[in-house]
Coordinates of C-alpha atoms in Angstrom, one line a residue:
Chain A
X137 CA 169.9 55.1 42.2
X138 CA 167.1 57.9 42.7
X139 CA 168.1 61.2 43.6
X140 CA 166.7 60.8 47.5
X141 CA 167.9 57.4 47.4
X142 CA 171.2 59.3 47.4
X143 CA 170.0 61.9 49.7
X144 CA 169.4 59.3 51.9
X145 CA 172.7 58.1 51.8
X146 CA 174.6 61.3 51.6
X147 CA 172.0 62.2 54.7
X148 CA 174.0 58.8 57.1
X149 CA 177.8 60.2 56.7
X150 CA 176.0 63.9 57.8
X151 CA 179.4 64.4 60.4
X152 CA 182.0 66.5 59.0
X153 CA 185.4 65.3 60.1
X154 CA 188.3 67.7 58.4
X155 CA 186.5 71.5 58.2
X156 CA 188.8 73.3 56.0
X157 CA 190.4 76.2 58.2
X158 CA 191.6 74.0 60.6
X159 CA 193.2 71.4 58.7
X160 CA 195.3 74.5 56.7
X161 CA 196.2 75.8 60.4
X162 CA 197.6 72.7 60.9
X163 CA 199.2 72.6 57.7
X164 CA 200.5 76.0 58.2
X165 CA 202.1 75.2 61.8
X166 CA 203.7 72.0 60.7
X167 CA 205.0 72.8 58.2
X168 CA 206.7 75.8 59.8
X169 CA 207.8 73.8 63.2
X170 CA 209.1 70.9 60.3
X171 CA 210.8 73.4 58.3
X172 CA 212.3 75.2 61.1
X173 CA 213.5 72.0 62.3
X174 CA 215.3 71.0 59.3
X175 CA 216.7 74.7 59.1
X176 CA 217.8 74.4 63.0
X177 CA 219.3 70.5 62.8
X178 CA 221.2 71.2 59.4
X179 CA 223.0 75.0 58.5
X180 CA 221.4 76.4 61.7
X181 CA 221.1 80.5 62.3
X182 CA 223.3 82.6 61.0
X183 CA 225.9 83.3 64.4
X184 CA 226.2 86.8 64.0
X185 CA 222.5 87.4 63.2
X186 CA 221.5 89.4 67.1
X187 CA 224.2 91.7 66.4
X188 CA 223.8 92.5 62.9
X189 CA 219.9 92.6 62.9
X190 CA 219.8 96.3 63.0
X191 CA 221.4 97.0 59.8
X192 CA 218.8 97.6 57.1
X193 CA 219.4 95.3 54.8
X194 CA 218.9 92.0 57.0
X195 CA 215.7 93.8 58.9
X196 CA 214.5 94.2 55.1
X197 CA 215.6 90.2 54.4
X198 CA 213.2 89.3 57.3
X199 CA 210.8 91.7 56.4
X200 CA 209.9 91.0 53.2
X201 CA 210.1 87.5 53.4
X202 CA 207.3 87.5 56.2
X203 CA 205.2 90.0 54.5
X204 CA 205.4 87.6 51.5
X205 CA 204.9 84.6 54.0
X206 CA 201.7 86.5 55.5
X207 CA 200.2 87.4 52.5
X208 CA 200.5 84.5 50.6
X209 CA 199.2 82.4 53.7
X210 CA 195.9 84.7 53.8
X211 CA 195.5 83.9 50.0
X212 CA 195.8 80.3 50.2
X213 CA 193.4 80.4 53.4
X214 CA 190.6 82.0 51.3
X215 CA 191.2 80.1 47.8
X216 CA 189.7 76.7 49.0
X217 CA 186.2 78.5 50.1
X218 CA 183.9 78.9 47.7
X219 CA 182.0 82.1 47.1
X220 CA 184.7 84.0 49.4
X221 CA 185.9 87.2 47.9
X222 CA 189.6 86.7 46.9
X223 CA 190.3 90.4 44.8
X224 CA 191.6 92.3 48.0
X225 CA 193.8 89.5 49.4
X226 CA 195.2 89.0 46.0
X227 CA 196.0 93.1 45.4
X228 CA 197.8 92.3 49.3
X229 CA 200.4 90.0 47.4
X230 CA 201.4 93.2 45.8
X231 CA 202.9 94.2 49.5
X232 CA 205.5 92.7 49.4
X233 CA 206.2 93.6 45.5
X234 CA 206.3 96.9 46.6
X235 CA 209.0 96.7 49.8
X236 CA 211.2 94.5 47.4
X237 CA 211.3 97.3 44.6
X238 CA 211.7 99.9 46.9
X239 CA 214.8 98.1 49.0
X240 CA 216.4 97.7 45.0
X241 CA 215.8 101.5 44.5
X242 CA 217.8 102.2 47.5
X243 CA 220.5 99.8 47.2
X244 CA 221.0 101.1 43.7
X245 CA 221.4 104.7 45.5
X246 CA 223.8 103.7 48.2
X247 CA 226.1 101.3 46.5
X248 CA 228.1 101.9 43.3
X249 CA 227.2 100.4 40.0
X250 CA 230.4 98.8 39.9
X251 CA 229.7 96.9 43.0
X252 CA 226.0 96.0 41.5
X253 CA 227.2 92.7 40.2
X254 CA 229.0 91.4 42.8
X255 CA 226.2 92.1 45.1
X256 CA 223.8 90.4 42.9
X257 CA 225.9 87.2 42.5
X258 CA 226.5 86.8 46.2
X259 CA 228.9 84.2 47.8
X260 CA 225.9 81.4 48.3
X261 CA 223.4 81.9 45.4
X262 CA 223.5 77.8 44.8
X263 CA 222.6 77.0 48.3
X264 CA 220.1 79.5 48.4
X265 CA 218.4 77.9 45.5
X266 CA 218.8 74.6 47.1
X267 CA 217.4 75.5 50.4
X268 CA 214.7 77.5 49.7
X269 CA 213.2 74.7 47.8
X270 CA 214.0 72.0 50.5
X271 CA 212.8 74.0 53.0
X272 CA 209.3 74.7 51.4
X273 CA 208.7 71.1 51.2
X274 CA 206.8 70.4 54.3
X275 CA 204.6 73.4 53.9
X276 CA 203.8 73.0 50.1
X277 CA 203.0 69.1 51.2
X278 CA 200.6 70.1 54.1
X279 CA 199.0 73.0 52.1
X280 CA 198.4 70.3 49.2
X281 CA 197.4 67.8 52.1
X282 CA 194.4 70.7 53.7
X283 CA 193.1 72.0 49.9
X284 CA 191.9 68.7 49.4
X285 CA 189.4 69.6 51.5
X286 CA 188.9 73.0 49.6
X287 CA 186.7 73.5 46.3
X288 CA 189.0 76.1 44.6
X289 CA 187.5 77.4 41.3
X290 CA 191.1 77.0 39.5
X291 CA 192.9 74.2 41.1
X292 CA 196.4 75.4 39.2
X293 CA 195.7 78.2 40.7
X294 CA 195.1 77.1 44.1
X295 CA 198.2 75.5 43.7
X296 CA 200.2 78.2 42.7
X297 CA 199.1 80.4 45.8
X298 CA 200.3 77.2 48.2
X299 CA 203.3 76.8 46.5
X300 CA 203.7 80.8 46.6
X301 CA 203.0 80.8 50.6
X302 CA 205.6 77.5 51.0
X303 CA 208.2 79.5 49.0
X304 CA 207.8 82.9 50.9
X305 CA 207.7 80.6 54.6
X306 CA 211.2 78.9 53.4
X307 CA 212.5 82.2 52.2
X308 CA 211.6 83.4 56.0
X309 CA 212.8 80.9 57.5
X310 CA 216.1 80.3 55.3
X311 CA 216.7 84.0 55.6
X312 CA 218.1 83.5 58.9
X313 CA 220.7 81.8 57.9
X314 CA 221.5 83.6 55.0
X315 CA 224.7 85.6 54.6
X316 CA 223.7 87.6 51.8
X317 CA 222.1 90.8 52.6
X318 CA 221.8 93.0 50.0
X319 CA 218.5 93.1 48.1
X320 CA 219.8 92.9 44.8
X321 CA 220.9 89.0 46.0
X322 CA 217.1 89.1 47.4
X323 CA 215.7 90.1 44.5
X324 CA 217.3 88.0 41.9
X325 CA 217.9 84.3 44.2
X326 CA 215.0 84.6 46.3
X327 CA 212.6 85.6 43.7
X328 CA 214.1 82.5 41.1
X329 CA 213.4 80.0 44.4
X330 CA 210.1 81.1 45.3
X331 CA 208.6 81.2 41.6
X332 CA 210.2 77.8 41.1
X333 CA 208.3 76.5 44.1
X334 CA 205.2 78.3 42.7
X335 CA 205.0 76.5 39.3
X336 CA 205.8 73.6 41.0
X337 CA 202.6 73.9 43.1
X338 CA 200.6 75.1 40.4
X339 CA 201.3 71.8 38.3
X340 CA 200.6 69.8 41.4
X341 CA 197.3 71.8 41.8
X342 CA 196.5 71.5 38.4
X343 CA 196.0 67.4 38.7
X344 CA 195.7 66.9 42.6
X345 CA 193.2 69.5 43.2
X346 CA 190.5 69.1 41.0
X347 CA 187.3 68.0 42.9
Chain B
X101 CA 159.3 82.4 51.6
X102 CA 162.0 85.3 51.5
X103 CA 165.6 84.8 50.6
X104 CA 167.2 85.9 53.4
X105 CA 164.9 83.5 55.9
X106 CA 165.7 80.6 53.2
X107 CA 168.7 81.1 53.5
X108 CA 169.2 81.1 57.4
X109 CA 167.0 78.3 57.6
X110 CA 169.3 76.4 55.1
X111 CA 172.6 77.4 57.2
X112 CA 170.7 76.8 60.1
X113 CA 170.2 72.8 59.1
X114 CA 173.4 72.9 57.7
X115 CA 175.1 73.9 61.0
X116 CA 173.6 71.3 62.4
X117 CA 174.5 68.9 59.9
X118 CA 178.2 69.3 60.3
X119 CA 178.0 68.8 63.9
X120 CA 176.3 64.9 62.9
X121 CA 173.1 66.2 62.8
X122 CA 171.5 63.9 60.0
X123 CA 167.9 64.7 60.3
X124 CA 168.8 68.8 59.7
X125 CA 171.3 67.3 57.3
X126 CA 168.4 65.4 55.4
X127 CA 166.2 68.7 55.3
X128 CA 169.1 70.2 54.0
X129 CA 169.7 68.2 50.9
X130 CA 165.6 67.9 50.1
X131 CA 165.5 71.6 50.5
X132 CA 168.1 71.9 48.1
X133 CA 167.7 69.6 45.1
X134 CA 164.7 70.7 43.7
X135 CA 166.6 74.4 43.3
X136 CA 169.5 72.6 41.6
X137 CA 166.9 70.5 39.4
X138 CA 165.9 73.4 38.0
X139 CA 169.2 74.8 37.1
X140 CA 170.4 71.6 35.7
X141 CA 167.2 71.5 33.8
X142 CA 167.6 74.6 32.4
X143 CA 170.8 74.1 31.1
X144 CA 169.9 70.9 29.9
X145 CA 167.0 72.2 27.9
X146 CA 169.2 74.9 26.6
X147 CA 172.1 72.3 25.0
X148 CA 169.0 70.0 24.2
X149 CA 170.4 67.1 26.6
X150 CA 167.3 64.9 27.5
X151 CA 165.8 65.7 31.5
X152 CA 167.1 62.6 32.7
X153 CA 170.7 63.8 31.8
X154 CA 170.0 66.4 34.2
X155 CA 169.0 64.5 37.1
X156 CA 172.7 62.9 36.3
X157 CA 174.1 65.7 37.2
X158 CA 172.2 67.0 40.1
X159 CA 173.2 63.6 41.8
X160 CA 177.2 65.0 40.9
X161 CA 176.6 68.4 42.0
X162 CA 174.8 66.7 45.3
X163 CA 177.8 64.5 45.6
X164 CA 180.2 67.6 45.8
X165 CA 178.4 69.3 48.0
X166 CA 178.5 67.1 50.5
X167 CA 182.2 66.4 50.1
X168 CA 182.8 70.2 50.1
X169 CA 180.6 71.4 52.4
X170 CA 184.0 71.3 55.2
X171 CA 184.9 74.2 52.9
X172 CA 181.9 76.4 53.9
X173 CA 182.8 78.9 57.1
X174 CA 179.9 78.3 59.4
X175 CA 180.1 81.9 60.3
X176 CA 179.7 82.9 56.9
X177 CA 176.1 83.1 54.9
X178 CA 175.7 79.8 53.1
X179 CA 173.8 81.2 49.5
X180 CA 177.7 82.7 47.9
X181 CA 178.6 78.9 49.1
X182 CA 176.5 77.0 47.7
X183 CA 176.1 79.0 44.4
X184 CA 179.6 78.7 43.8
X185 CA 180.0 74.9 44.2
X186 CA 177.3 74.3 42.1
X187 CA 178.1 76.5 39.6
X188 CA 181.4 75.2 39.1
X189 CA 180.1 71.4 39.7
X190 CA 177.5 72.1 36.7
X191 CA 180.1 73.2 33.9
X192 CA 182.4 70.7 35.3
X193 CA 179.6 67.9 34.5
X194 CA 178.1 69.0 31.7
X195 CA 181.6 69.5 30.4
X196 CA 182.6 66.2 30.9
X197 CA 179.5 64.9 29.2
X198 CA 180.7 66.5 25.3
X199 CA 178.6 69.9 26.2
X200 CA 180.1 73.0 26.4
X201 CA 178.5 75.5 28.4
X202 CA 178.6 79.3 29.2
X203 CA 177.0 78.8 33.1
X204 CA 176.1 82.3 34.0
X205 CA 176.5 83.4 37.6
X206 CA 173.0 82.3 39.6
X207 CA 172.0 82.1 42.7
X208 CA 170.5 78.3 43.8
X209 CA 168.4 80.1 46.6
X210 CA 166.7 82.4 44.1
X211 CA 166.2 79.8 41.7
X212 CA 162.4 78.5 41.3
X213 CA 162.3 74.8 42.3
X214 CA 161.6 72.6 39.1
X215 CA 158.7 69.8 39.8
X216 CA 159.6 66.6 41.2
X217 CA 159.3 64.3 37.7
X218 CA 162.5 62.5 36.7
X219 CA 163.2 61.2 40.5
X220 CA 161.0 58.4 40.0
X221 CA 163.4 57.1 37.4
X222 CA 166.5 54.9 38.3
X223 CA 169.6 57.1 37.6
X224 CA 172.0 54.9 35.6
X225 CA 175.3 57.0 36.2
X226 CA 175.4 56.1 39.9
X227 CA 174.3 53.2 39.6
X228 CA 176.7 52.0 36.7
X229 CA 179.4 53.3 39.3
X230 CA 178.0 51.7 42.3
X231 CA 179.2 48.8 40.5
X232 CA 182.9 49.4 40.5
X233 CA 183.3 49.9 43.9
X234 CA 184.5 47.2 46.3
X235 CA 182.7 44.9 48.8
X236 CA 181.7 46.3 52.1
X237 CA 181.6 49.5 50.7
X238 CA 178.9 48.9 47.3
X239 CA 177.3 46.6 50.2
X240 CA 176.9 49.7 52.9
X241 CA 176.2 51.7 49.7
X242 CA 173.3 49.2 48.6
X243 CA 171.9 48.6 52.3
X244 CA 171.6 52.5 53.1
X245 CA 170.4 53.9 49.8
X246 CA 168.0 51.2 48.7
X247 CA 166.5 49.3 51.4
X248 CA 166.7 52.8 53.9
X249 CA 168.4 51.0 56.2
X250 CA 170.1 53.2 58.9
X251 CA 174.3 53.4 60.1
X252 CA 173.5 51.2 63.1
X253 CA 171.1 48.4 61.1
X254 CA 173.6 47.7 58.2
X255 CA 176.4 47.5 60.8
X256 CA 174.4 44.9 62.6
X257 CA 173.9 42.9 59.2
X258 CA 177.4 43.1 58.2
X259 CA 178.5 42.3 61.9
X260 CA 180.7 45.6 61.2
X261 CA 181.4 48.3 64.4
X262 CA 179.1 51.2 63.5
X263 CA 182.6 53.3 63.3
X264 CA 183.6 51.2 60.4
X265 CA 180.7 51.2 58.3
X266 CA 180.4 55.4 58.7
X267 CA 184.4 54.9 57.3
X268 CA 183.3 52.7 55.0
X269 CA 180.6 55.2 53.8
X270 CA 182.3 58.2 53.4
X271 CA 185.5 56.7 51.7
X272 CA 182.6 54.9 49.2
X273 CA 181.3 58.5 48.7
X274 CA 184.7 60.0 47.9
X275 CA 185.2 57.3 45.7
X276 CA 182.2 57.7 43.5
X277 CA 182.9 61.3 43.4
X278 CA 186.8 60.1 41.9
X279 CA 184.4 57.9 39.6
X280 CA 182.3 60.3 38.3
X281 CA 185.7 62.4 37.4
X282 CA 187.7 59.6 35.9
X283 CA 184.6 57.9 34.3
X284 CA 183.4 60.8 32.1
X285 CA 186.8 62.0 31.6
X286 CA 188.0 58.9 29.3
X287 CA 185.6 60.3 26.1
X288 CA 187.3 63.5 26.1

């Protein structure tokens, strides 16, 4: 085939059907609505959450895991587009880093060391590490689904970031449910979900990404 | 002409293009290949891969950019686009093909345009893939590309709905693009 031979042909499909931003908006709202679902239908919200959402530790719970949600969301937005600067939405990711460091600061001032440990191991670690997983599913699926679409320079990469933003949407969502308040359970359960979700995007990426 | 009028221009057509335009869509492309001939060229020369190897690969780069090109923001200037596609499309091929590469960072609408030459030949990597792909698709494939003939013609010859030979096109495109990866990938 000669080059405009191909042009030619290229030239006849000219429509473009799935443009990028709005197939990961999509992504992005079903797999929230699907997750939430799940969350809703199964363990539900935590009964007592209205009237102990003023204490600290839960506003930080929510807190963090949306600013992780958010942030890693914007990252995996820009990854998929070419020639789009990515170094100030990456440095954002360390948001997040920062609020969970600083609620661990605290929490190490305010409670005891003794009572460090049994803070840490919580009373529902396992099904923390089961939900936030389940929970990411639809999220990580769609986000694999839209970057398709995407020409990301290191599809591992790319996959990392979706699997990031599915593991800090669970966390938000699973955080409503969650009994365990104190950031040291946060910190330690949370954190193992999320990067297990991570690698497991970035070894999708790494093979169903590549374009 | 300047850079920064080439460059509307080409995000002009290309706006166009993604709204089904396929005459701006055609100007588009032609505008385009002979800056990524010279690129390829270049490289080429450099790793002292014959000229016709090069055209190989400006049909792959060609092939991703029109599969990517949802990926480009319309509001967004197309030359950081376009440069970055083929950038990565160009070390991805040449890689493939045994030559490792250092690809330096350039920009397609400041490159010179290389002399038409090696179009006149028959590319053998498409067409060596044409091959593999199955009937009404290497059919729509064949009609469009070699005999010219538009959407709405081949659909009459294949007594196809015009809807289902565009499908038909576009998955055959995707699929020669998952050719071209799987193909060259086997010698590695």
């Amino acid at each position: 085939m000669k080059t405009n031979d191909l042009i030619n042909l290229l030239a006849q499909d000219a429509p473009v059907r799935t443009r990028l931003g709005r197939v990961l908006a999509l992504a992005l709202v079903a797999g929230v609505v699907l997750s939430g679902g799940i969350l809703l239908s199964t363990i539900g919200i935590r009964h007592d959450m209205w009237s102990i959402f003023e204490t600290a530790r839960v506003l930080f719970k929510i807190g963090f895991t949306l600013v992780l949600a958010v942030t890693a969301c914007i990252v995996v937005f820009r990854i998929g587009r070419p020639g789009v600067a990515m170094k100030a939405s990456v440095a954002a990711l360390l948001l997040p880093l920062a609020l969970l460091i600083a609620a661990v600061t605290a929490e190490m001032n305010v409670i005891p060391s003794a009572a460090w440990e049994t803070s840490l191991v919580g009373n529902n670690a396992r099904f923390c590490l089961m939900f936030i997983p389940l929970l990411s599913l639809a999220p990580l699926a769609g986000f694999m689904l839209a970057l398709r679409n995407g020409a990301p320079k290191r599809p591992s990469l790319a996959g990392a970031a979706a699997g990031l933003a599915a593991g800090g949407i669970a966390a938000a969502l699973y955080a409503w449910h969650c009994p365990d308040d104190s950031p040291l359970f946060v910190a330690t359960w949370y954190t193992i979900a999320i990067a297990a979700v991570t690698a497991i995007g970035s070894l999708i990426g790494r093979r169903y990404l590549r374009w | 002409m300047r850079h920064s009028t080439r460059e509307e221009e080409w995000a002009e057509w290309m706006r166009d293009a993604l709204k089904g335009d396929t005459l701006a869509y055609h100007r588009f492309l032609a505008a385009v290949t002979p800056h990524l001939r010279a690129m390829a060229r270049r490289r080429c020369d450099q790793l002292g891969a014959p000229a016709s190897e090069a055209e190989d690969v400006v049909q792959e780069v060609l092939l991703a950019v029109h599969l990517k090109r949802g990926s480009w923001d319309p509001s967004r200037p197309i030359g950081p686009w376009l440069s970055a596609i083929v950038r990565n499309k160009l070390i991805d091929s040449l890689r493939r093909r045994g030559r490792h590469v250092n690809v330096p960072v350039e920009d397609v609408i400041d490159t010179l345009e290389a002399e038409e030459q090696t179009d006149a030949m028959d590319r053998l990597d498409a067409d060596h893939l044409l091959e593999r792909l199955k009937d009404p698709q290497r059919d729509i494939v064949r009609s469009i590309s070699l005999q010219g003939a538009g959407v709405r013609e081949t659909a009459e010859r294949l007594k196809m709905t015009e809807g289902a030979v565009r499908v038909a096109l576009h998955r055959a495109l995707k699929s020669l693009a998952a050719l071209y990866r799987s193909e060259t990938r086997e010698d590695e």
